[in-house]
Tab-separated table of C-alpha atoms in Angstrom:
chain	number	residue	atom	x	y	z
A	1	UNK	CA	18.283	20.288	-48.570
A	2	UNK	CA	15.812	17.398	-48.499
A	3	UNK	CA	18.615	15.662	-46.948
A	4	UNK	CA	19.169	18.369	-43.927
A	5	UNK	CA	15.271	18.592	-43.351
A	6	UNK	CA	15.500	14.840	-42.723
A	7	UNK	CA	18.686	14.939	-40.361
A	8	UNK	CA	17.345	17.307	-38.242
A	9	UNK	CA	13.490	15.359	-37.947
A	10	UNK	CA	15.317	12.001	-37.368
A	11	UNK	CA	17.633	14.033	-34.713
A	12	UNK	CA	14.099	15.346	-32.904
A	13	UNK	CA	12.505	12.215	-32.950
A	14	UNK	CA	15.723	10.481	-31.313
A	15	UNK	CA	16.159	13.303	-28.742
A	16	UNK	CA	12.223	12.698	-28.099
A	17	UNK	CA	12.426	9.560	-27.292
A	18	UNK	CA	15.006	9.555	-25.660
A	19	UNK	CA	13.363	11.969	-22.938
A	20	UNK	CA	10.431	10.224	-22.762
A	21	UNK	CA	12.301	6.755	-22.028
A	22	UNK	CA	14.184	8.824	-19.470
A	23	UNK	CA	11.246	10.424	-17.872
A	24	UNK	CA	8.802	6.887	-18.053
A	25	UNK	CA	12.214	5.380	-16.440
A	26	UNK	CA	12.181	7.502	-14.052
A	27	UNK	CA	8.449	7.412	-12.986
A	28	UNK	CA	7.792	3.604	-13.188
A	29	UNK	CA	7.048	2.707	-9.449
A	30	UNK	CA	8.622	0.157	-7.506
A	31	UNK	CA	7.651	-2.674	-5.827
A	32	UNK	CA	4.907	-2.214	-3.515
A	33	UNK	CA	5.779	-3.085	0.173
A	34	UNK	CA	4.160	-2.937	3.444
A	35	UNK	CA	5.259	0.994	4.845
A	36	UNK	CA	4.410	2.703	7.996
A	37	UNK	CA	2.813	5.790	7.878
A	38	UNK	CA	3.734	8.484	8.455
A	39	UNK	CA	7.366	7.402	8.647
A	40	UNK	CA	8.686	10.097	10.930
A	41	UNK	CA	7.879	10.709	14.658
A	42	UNK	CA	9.591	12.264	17.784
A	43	UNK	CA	10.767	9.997	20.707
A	44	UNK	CA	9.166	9.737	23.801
A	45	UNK	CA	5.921	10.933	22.532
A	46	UNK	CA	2.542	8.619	21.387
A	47	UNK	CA	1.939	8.936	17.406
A	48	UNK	CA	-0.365	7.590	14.642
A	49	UNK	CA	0.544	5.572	12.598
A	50	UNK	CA	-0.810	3.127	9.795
A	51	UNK	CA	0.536	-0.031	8.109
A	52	UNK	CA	-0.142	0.315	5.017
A	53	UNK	CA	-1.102	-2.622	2.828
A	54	UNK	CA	-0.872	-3.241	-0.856
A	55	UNK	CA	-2.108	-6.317	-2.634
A	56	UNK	CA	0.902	-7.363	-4.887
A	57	UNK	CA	-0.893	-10.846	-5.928
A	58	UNK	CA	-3.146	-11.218	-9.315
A	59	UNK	CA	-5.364	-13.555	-8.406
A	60	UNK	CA	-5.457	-13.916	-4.082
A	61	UNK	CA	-6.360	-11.448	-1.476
A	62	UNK	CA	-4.728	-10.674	2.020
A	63	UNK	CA	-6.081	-11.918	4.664
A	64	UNK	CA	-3.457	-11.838	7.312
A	65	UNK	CA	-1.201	-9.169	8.236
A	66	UNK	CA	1.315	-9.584	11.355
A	67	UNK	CA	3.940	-6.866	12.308
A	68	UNK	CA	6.279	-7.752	14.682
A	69	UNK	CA	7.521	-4.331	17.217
A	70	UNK	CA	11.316	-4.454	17.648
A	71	UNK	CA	12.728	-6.070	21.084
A	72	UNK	CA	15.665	-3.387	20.895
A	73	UNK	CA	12.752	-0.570	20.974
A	74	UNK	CA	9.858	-1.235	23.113
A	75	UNK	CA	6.590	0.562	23.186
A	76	UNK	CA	4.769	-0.271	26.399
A	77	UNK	CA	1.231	1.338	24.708
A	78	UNK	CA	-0.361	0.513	21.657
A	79	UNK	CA	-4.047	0.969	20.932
A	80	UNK	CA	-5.751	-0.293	17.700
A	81	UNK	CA	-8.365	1.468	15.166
A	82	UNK	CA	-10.837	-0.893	14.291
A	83	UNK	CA	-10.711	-1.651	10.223
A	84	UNK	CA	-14.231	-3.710	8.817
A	85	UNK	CA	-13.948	-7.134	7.891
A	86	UNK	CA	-10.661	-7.474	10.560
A	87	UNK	CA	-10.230	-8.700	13.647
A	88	UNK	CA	-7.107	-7.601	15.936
A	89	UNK	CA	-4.846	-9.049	18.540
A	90	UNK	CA	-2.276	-7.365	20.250
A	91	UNK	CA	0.609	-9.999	21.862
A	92	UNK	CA	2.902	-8.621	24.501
A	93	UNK	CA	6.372	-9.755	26.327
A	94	UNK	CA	7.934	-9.216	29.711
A	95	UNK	CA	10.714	-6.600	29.867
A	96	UNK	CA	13.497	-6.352	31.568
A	97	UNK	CA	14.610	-3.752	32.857
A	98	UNK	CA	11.297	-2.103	33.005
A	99	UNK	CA	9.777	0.625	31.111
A	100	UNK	CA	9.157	4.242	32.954
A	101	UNK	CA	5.755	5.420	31.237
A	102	UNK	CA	4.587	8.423	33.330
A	103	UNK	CA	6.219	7.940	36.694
A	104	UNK	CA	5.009	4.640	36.419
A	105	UNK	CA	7.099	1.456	35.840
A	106	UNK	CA	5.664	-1.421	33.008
A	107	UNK	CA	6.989	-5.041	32.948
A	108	UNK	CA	5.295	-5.334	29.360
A	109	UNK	CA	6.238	-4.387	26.217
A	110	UNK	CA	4.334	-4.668	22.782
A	111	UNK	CA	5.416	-7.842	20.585
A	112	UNK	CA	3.240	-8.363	17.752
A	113	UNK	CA	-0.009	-6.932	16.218
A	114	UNK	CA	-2.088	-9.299	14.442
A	115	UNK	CA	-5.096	-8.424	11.769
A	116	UNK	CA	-6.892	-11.443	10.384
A	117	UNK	CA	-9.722	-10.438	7.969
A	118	UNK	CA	-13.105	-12.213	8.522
A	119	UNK	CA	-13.130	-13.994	4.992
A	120	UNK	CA	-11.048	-14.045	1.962
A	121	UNK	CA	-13.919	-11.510	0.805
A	122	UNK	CA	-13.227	-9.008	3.072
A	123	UNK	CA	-9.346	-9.100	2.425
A	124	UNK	CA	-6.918	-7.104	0.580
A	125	UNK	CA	-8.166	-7.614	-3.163
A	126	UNK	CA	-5.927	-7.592	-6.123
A	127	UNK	CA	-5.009	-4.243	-6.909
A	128	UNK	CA	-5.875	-2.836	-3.491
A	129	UNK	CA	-4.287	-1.508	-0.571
A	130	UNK	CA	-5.669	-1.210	3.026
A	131	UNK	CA	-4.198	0.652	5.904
A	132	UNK	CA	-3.990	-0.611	9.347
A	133	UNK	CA	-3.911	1.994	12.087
A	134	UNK	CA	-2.737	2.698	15.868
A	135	UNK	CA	-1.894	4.316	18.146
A	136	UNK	CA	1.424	3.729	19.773
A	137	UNK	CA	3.969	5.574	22.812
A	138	UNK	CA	5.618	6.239	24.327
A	139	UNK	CA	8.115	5.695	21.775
A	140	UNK	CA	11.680	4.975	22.525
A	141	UNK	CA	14.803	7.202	22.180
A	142	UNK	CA	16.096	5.395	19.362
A	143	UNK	CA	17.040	6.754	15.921
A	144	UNK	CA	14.753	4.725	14.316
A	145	UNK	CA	12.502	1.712	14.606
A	146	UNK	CA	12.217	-1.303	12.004
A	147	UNK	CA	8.863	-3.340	12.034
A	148	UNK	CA	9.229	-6.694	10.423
A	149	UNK	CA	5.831	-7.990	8.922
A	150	UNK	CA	4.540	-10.953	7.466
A	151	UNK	CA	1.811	-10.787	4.555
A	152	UNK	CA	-0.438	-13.976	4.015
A	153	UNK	CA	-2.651	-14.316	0.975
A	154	UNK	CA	-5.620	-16.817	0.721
A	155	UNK	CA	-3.934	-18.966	-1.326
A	156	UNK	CA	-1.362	-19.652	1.111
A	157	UNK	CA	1.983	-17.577	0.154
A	158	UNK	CA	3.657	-15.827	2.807
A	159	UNK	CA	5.670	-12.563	1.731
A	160	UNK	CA	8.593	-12.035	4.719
A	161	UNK	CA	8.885	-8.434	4.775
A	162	UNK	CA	11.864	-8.259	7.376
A	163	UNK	CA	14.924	-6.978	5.203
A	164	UNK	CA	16.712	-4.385	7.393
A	165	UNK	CA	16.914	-1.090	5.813
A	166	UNK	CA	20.178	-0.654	3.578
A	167	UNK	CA	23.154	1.607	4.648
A	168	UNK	CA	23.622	4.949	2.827
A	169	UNK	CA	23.978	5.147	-0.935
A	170	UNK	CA	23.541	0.873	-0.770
A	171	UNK	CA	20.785	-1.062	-3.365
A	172	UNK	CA	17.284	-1.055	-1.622
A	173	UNK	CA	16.932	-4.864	-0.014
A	174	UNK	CA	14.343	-6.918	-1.872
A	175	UNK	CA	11.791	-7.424	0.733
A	176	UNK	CA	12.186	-4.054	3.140
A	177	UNK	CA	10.723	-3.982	5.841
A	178	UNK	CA	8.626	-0.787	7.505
A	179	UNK	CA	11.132	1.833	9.260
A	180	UNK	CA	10.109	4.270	11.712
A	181	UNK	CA	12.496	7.093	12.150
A	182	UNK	CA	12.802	8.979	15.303
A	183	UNK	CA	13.736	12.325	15.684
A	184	UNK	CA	14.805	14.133	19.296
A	185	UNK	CA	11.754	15.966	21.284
A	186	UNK	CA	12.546	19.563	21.358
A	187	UNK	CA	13.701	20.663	24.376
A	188	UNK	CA	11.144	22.655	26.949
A	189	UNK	CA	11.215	26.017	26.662
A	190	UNK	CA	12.212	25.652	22.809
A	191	UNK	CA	10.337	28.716	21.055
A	192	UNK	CA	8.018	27.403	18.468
A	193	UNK	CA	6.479	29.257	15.245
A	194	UNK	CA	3.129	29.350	16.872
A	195	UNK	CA	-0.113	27.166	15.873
A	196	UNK	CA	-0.417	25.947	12.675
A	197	UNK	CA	-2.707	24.047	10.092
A	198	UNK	CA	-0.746	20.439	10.402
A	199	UNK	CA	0.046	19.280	6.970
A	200	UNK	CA	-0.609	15.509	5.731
A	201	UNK	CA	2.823	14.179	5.557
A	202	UNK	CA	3.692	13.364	1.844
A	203	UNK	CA	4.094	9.255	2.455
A	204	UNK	CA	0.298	9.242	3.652
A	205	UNK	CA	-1.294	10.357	0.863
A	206	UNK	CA	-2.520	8.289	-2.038
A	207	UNK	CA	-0.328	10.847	-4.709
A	208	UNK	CA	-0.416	8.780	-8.226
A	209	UNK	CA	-2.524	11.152	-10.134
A	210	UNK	CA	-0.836	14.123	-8.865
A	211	UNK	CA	2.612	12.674	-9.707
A	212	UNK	CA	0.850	11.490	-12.980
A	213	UNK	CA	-0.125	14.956	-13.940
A	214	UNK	CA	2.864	15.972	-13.374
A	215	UNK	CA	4.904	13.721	-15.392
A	216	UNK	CA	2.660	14.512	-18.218
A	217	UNK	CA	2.859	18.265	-18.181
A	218	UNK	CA	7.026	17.540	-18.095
A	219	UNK	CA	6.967	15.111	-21.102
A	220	UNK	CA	4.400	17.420	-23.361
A	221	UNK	CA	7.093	20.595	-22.165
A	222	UNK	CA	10.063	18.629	-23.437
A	223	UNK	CA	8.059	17.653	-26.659
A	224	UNK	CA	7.432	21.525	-27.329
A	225	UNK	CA	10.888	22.011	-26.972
A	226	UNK	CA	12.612	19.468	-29.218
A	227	UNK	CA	9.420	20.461	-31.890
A	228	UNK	CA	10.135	23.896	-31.368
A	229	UNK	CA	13.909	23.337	-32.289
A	230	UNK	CA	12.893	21.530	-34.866
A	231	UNK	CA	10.962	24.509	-36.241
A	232	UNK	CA	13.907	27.136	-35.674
A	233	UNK	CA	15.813	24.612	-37.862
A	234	UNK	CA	13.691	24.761	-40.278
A	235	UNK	CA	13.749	28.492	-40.378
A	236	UNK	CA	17.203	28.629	-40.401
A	237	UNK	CA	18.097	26.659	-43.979
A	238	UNK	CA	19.732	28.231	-46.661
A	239	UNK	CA	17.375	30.378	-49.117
A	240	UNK	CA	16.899	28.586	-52.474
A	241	UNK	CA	18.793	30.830	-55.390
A	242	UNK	CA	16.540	32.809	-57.394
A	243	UNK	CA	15.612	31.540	-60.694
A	244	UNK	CA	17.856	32.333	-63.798
């Protein structure tokens, strides 16, 4: 009997931990990268977007952040937010042919947007993420667009972030850079579902503690199960035989 009771508390405690490993497995983040936000929009129309930042070093902060636009998708507009502590540049190139933006025809294209933070102060600390936004359009009838950007920390280090995104099913590259992905305008005269409240698209929000909260409430319902088995095992053992 004693010997039952302790096959079936070993057997919980296993099964426990093994759910928990699978769950904590599950839920430990990856590596922070610079992503654009939010990272859907609709060709041919202007969006908002943000870079966002995160501070991957211990000990240095961020102080420049360049993100290059790509040559095989040009945006002939981009406008900047202004972010404290930064200053901006926006670098442009000639294209060829040129660029119909509203009847209009633009030689110029958008090439690179450059934030350099005032002091090593006002950077991206350790442990810290700061978002970087603009406006940008018209966008081009692409399926997607991939930003390369370069991260440099006080100290000197330059992360590349200008992997290309990987096929299908294929291992995440090491150092990804930001993708865009583009979606066809509806057409006129498409009917719509009328106005609406628009919701903050999941990728922009800050959603640790929610997901957090929610990995707790999943572990502490497993752990109810496996001890409530435990208890149904227990009622379930063989009656001891009356005495003589």
């Amino acid at each position: 009997m004693i010997r039952l009771r302790r096959s079936v508390t070993a057997a919980a405690v296993l099964t426990l931990g093994a759910v928990l490993g699978a769950v904590l497995g599950v839920a430990a983040p990856a590596s922070a990268h610079i992503t654009v936000n939010p990272n859907e929009a609709d060709q041919g129309g202007y969006a908002r977007l943000a870079f966002r930042v995160p501070n991957e070093s211990d000990e240095a902060s961020t102080t420049k952040v360049e993100v290059f636009f790509p040559e095989d998708a040009p945006v002939a507009s981009v406008t900047t937010m202004p972010v404290p502590g930064w200053t901006v540049a926006v670098e442009k190139r000639a294209v060829n042919p040129p660029l119909e933006v509203h009847g209009s025809q633009v030689t110029e294209a958008v090439a690179k947007i450059t934030w350099t933070a005032s002091s090593d102060d006002t950077g991206v600390q350790p442990g810290e993420f700061q978002e970087f936004p603009v406006s940008a359009g018209p966008l081009p009838e692409v399926d997607r667009m991939v930003f390369r950007a370069l991260q440099t920390y006080s100290d000197g280090n330059v992360v590349r972030w200008i992997d290309p995104p990987a096929a299908a099913g294929g291992e995440e590259p090491a150092s990804p850079a930001p993708v865009l992905t583009l979606a066809a305008a509806p057409a006129e005269g498409t009917p719509t579902a009328g106005p609406s409240v628009e919701a903050v698209p999941a990728s922009s929000t800050d959603d640790g503690g929610s997901n957090a909260w929610g990995i707790a409430g999943l572990v502490a319902g497993l752990a109810g199960l496996v001890l409530g088995g435990l208890a149904y095992a227990r009622t379930r053992r063989p009656a001891a035989p009356p005495a003589a």
